[in-house]
Amino acid sequence: MPVSTTVPYTLTRLGVLMAPDPAEPFEAAGVLNPASGRTPDGRLHLLPRLVADGNVSRVGLAEVELRDGVPVGVRRHGVVLAPDEGWERGLNNAGVEDPRTTWVPGLGRHLMTYVAYGPLGPRLALAVSTDLRSWRRLGPVQFAYQPDLDTDLNLFPNKDAVFFPEPVPGPDGRPCYAMLHRPMWDLGWFRPGEGVHLPAGTTDERPGIWISYVPADEVHADITALARPRDHRVVALSEFPYEELKIGAGPPPLRVPEGWLLIHHGVTGYAPSGWDPTTQRVEYAAGAMLLDPADPARVLARTAEPVLAPDTEDEKAGTVPNVVFPTAIEEVDGVRFVFYGMADTKIGVARLDHTP
């Protein structure tokens, strides 16, 4: 059954919400790619990635200021997560990067996925919180071995992980907490000459969106089970010109009448090996897809063109030029807003509209 290219949602940019404060050394190299959530008193907050000199990232907390129901600025409340653990640091690098948070009512917690930039490069990690301020690490993600893939997902760098906000049907029909993520198959960055190692059944080496599951009853018995997902499978790979190099999930999936709305990013251009973003000559644009509520590994529709592409000066000039990188969605007075990184330097906000 062919996938539709009609996704009835659009993004309208509203401007810059947060820019680096010259008086804050932790922000010297940028504020970007925020998570989001509400504190117990109902106040809306962002959890931006704060980048200090030396490309060392921390996760901050900033309350969103509203004017007539529209986000217009932030008030900073310091750092809530730093690369304090040994596995979040290497000899010449460190960072907790690109947080994504999902409020999970069934668990009564915010669930944060983030990238721990440790000795072996970017790996996924989890933390949980009830108030956005104090976070309990669940540790690095430990992907269960799956014989039919003929590989070990724990070998590979991984990014762009987000959880669904409620249990979804797993492969066997059981209610599961599900995580989208993006493995990267090229190991040449770590062991020169090693190259690409694809799992069985995969022929496209470009990084794409995968899904893994944890049965809900196991999570309710022991929340650390979230860090041990299994039943891994592909959701989507690059398909359209604006996704030529790779794709990855953006904000946590949003339940809409048509299914699960996933705003994602697609990348074109040239990205050399290694993890220094300043060496890239790329463009990041935002697309959208709808996932099947009965089987969230199945794509019902996806946009053949971006719903947001770099256009303003703030999106076209920065640490990594030509980047819009959506990472959070929040609703204010019935209107949904998407928060996104701008050129790896600032944070922008756009309004999400339904277009029947």
XYZ file of C-alpha atoms in Angstrom, residues 73-347:
275
model
C 11.012 34.828 25.671
C 12.458 32.881 28.596
C 13.677 33.291 32.166
C 16.716 31.169 32.946
C 16.828 28.854 35.969
C 20.300 27.357 35.681
C 21.580 23.888 34.776
C 19.679 20.688 35.594
C 21.934 18.080 33.954
C 25.694 18.196 33.331
C 28.226 15.602 32.109
C 29.036 14.500 35.658
C 29.177 10.740 35.035
C 32.267 9.042 33.673
C 30.405 7.589 30.701
C 29.287 11.106 29.702
C 32.912 12.260 29.326
C 35.963 11.301 27.294
C 39.550 12.431 27.741
C 39.037 15.195 25.187
C 35.261 15.600 25.097
C 32.179 15.717 27.306
C 28.531 16.492 27.016
C 24.886 15.756 27.680
C 23.268 16.815 24.428
C 19.949 17.335 22.631
C 17.475 16.353 25.357
C 13.943 15.322 24.391
C 11.360 15.018 27.153
C 8.005 13.266 27.164
C 5.468 13.684 29.959
C 4.099 10.166 30.552
C 0.896 10.393 32.616
C 0.835 6.660 33.280
C 4.218 6.936 34.998
C 3.693 10.360 36.563
C 7.109 11.386 35.272
C 8.902 13.320 32.596
C 11.084 10.920 30.621
C 14.223 12.451 29.131
C 16.243 10.896 26.355
C 19.599 12.538 25.721
C 22.898 11.937 23.983
C 25.811 11.187 26.288
C 28.960 12.264 24.472
C 31.397 9.911 26.165
C 34.574 7.975 25.367
C 33.005 6.153 22.384
C 31.105 9.112 20.954
C 27.339 9.745 21.059
C 25.265 7.159 22.921
C 21.690 7.304 24.146
C 20.846 7.700 27.812
C 17.703 8.132 29.903
C 16.687 10.136 32.963
C 13.360 10.721 34.745
C 11.917 13.572 36.783
C 8.670 14.681 38.429
C 9.480 18.397 38.424
C 11.952 19.051 35.531
C 14.546 20.240 38.063
C 15.836 17.042 39.671
C 16.694 14.212 37.290
C 17.399 10.569 38.132
C 19.604 8.874 35.570
C 18.484 5.446 34.418
C 21.821 5.106 32.631
C 22.844 4.327 29.068
C 20.326 2.573 26.852
C 21.065 -1.162 26.644
C 19.484 -2.550 23.479
C 18.512 -6.207 23.811
C 20.222 -8.594 21.426
C 18.008 -9.579 18.497
C 19.325 -12.561 16.508
C 17.486 -11.777 13.257
C 19.386 -8.479 12.956
C 22.729 -10.317 12.978
C 24.313 -7.469 14.960
C 24.385 -5.749 18.329
C 22.771 -2.310 18.358
C 24.922 -1.369 21.338
C 27.950 -1.244 19.017
C 26.680 1.816 17.209
C 26.388 5.521 17.967
C 22.771 6.609 18.289
C 20.837 9.881 18.494
C 17.391 11.488 18.143
C 15.538 9.276 20.622
C 12.008 10.099 21.780
C 9.325 8.177 23.659
C 5.627 8.018 22.902
C 3.616 9.551 25.774
C 1.495 6.464 26.358
C 1.688 2.716 25.757
C 1.246 1.616 22.159
C 0.718 -1.871 20.700
C 3.956 -3.828 20.611
C 4.849 -6.359 17.926
C 2.875 -9.059 19.765
C -0.028 -6.745 20.603
C 0.964 -6.175 24.240
C 0.895 -2.565 25.483
C 4.443 -1.214 25.341
C 6.343 1.977 25.919
C 8.033 2.652 22.605
C 11.120 4.673 21.737
C 12.086 6.054 18.345
C 15.836 6.367 17.758
C 18.453 6.692 15.018
C 21.382 4.245 14.887
C 24.410 5.172 12.766
C 26.117 2.240 11.061
C 29.529 3.682 10.095
C 32.163 2.575 12.631
C 35.039 4.084 10.689
C 35.066 7.132 12.977
C 36.088 4.854 15.876
C 38.229 2.253 14.128
C 39.751 3.598 10.903
C 38.946 1.392 7.945
C 36.158 -0.491 9.746
C 33.449 1.177 7.680
C 29.728 0.466 7.594
C 28.110 -2.560 9.264
C 24.450 -2.913 8.334
C 21.983 -5.113 10.245
C 20.437 -8.009 8.351
C 17.637 -6.909 6.049
C 18.917 -3.327 5.752
C 20.477 -2.225 2.465
C 20.450 1.582 2.904
C 23.377 2.747 5.020
C 21.932 6.218 5.610
C 20.790 6.733 9.216
C 17.026 6.462 9.619
C 14.301 6.169 12.238
C 13.952 2.923 14.201
C 11.577 1.878 16.964
C 12.153 -0.318 20.030
C 9.734 -1.445 22.731
C 9.475 -2.255 26.448
C 6.333 -4.008 27.767
C 4.335 -1.607 29.922
C 3.883 -4.071 32.768
C 7.661 -4.418 33.097
C 8.059 -0.635 33.269
C 5.326 -0.282 35.876
C 7.113 -2.898 37.998
C 10.574 -1.345 37.503
C 11.047 1.954 35.710
C 14.671 1.117 34.873
C 13.260 -1.372 32.334
C 12.844 1.652 30.031
C 16.601 1.583 29.494
C 16.450 -1.993 28.151
C 14.326 -1.853 24.966
C 13.860 -4.766 22.577
C 12.012 -5.755 19.392
C 13.889 -3.311 17.179
C 12.640 -2.496 13.679
C 12.860 0.175 10.992
C 10.175 2.856 10.811
C 11.424 5.154 8.028
C 14.515 5.804 5.926
C 15.441 8.686 3.639
C 13.042 8.936 0.720
C 12.738 12.508 -0.572
C 15.339 15.036 -1.791
C 15.355 17.071 1.449
C 16.270 13.850 3.321
C 19.122 12.844 1.030
C 21.746 12.209 3.756
C 19.682 11.061 6.743
C 16.539 11.560 8.784
C 15.809 11.571 12.510
C 12.902 12.055 14.884
C 12.125 15.510 16.232
C 9.708 16.153 19.117
C 7.917 13.255 20.838
C 5.060 11.910 18.707
C 1.796 13.815 19.115
C -1.555 12.015 19.016
C -3.813 13.635 16.420
C -7.024 12.420 14.747
C -5.045 11.027 11.798
C -2.627 8.981 13.944
C 0.669 9.821 15.612
C 2.149 13.014 14.172
C 5.935 12.858 14.059
C 7.808 15.966 13.019
C 11.250 14.874 11.859
C 14.342 16.394 10.302
C 15.884 15.622 6.951
C 19.461 16.456 5.982
C 21.067 17.236 2.629
C 24.571 18.330 1.668
C 27.980 17.048 2.726
C 28.856 15.674 6.171
C 32.419 14.318 6.551
C 33.203 11.555 9.027
C 33.634 12.510 12.670
C 31.545 14.515 15.106
C 32.660 18.104 14.557
C 29.514 19.863 13.226
C 31.505 22.878 12.053
C 33.061 20.767 9.271
C 29.652 19.997 7.735
C 28.155 21.677 4.694
C 24.575 20.622 5.197
C 20.996 21.825 5.378
C 18.572 20.565 8.009
C 14.871 20.944 7.198
C 11.752 19.733 9.017
C 9.290 17.257 7.577
C 6.304 15.433 9.025
C 4.900 11.928 8.992
C 1.889 10.119 10.404
C 2.353 6.788 12.167
C -0.334 4.127 12.535
C -1.820 4.029 16.073
C -2.345 0.271 15.709
C 1.273 -0.243 14.630
C 3.523 2.785 15.195
C 6.281 1.176 13.124
C 4.064 1.732 10.078
C 4.102 5.071 8.242
C 0.705 6.161 6.943
C 1.834 9.399 5.303
C 4.892 11.645 5.051
C 5.633 14.987 3.453
C 7.508 15.017 0.145
C 8.574 18.618 0.845
C 9.723 20.248 4.085
C 7.202 21.895 6.385
C 9.980 24.235 7.552
C 13.342 24.952 5.909
C 16.109 27.460 6.723
C 15.050 30.874 5.497
C 15.734 33.607 8.067
C 19.169 34.978 8.937
C 19.021 33.276 12.345
C 18.421 29.923 10.646
C 21.021 30.419 7.918
C 23.947 31.815 9.958
C 25.442 30.296 13.104
C 27.677 27.515 14.411
C 26.217 25.184 11.767
C 24.539 27.317 9.068
C 21.256 26.393 7.399
C 19.663 24.393 10.204
C 16.141 24.138 11.572
C 15.978 21.303 14.091
C 12.591 20.775 15.817
C 12.739 19.077 19.223
C 9.660 19.996 21.297
C 5.899 20.597 20.990
C 3.713 22.234 23.633
C 0.110 23.432 23.739
C -0.892 26.827 25.140
C -4.584 27.767 25.289
C -5.448 25.249 22.574
C -2.650 26.318 20.222
C 0.372 24.095 19.625
C 3.863 25.486 19.328
C 7.006 23.797 18.036
C 10.398 24.788 19.457
C 13.443 24.280 17.281
C 17.177 24.870 17.046
C 18.342 27.606 14.673
C 21.773 27.082 13.062
C 22.976 25.329 16.249
C 23.039 28.746 17.945
C 19.554 29.948 18.941
C 16.057 28.623 19.660
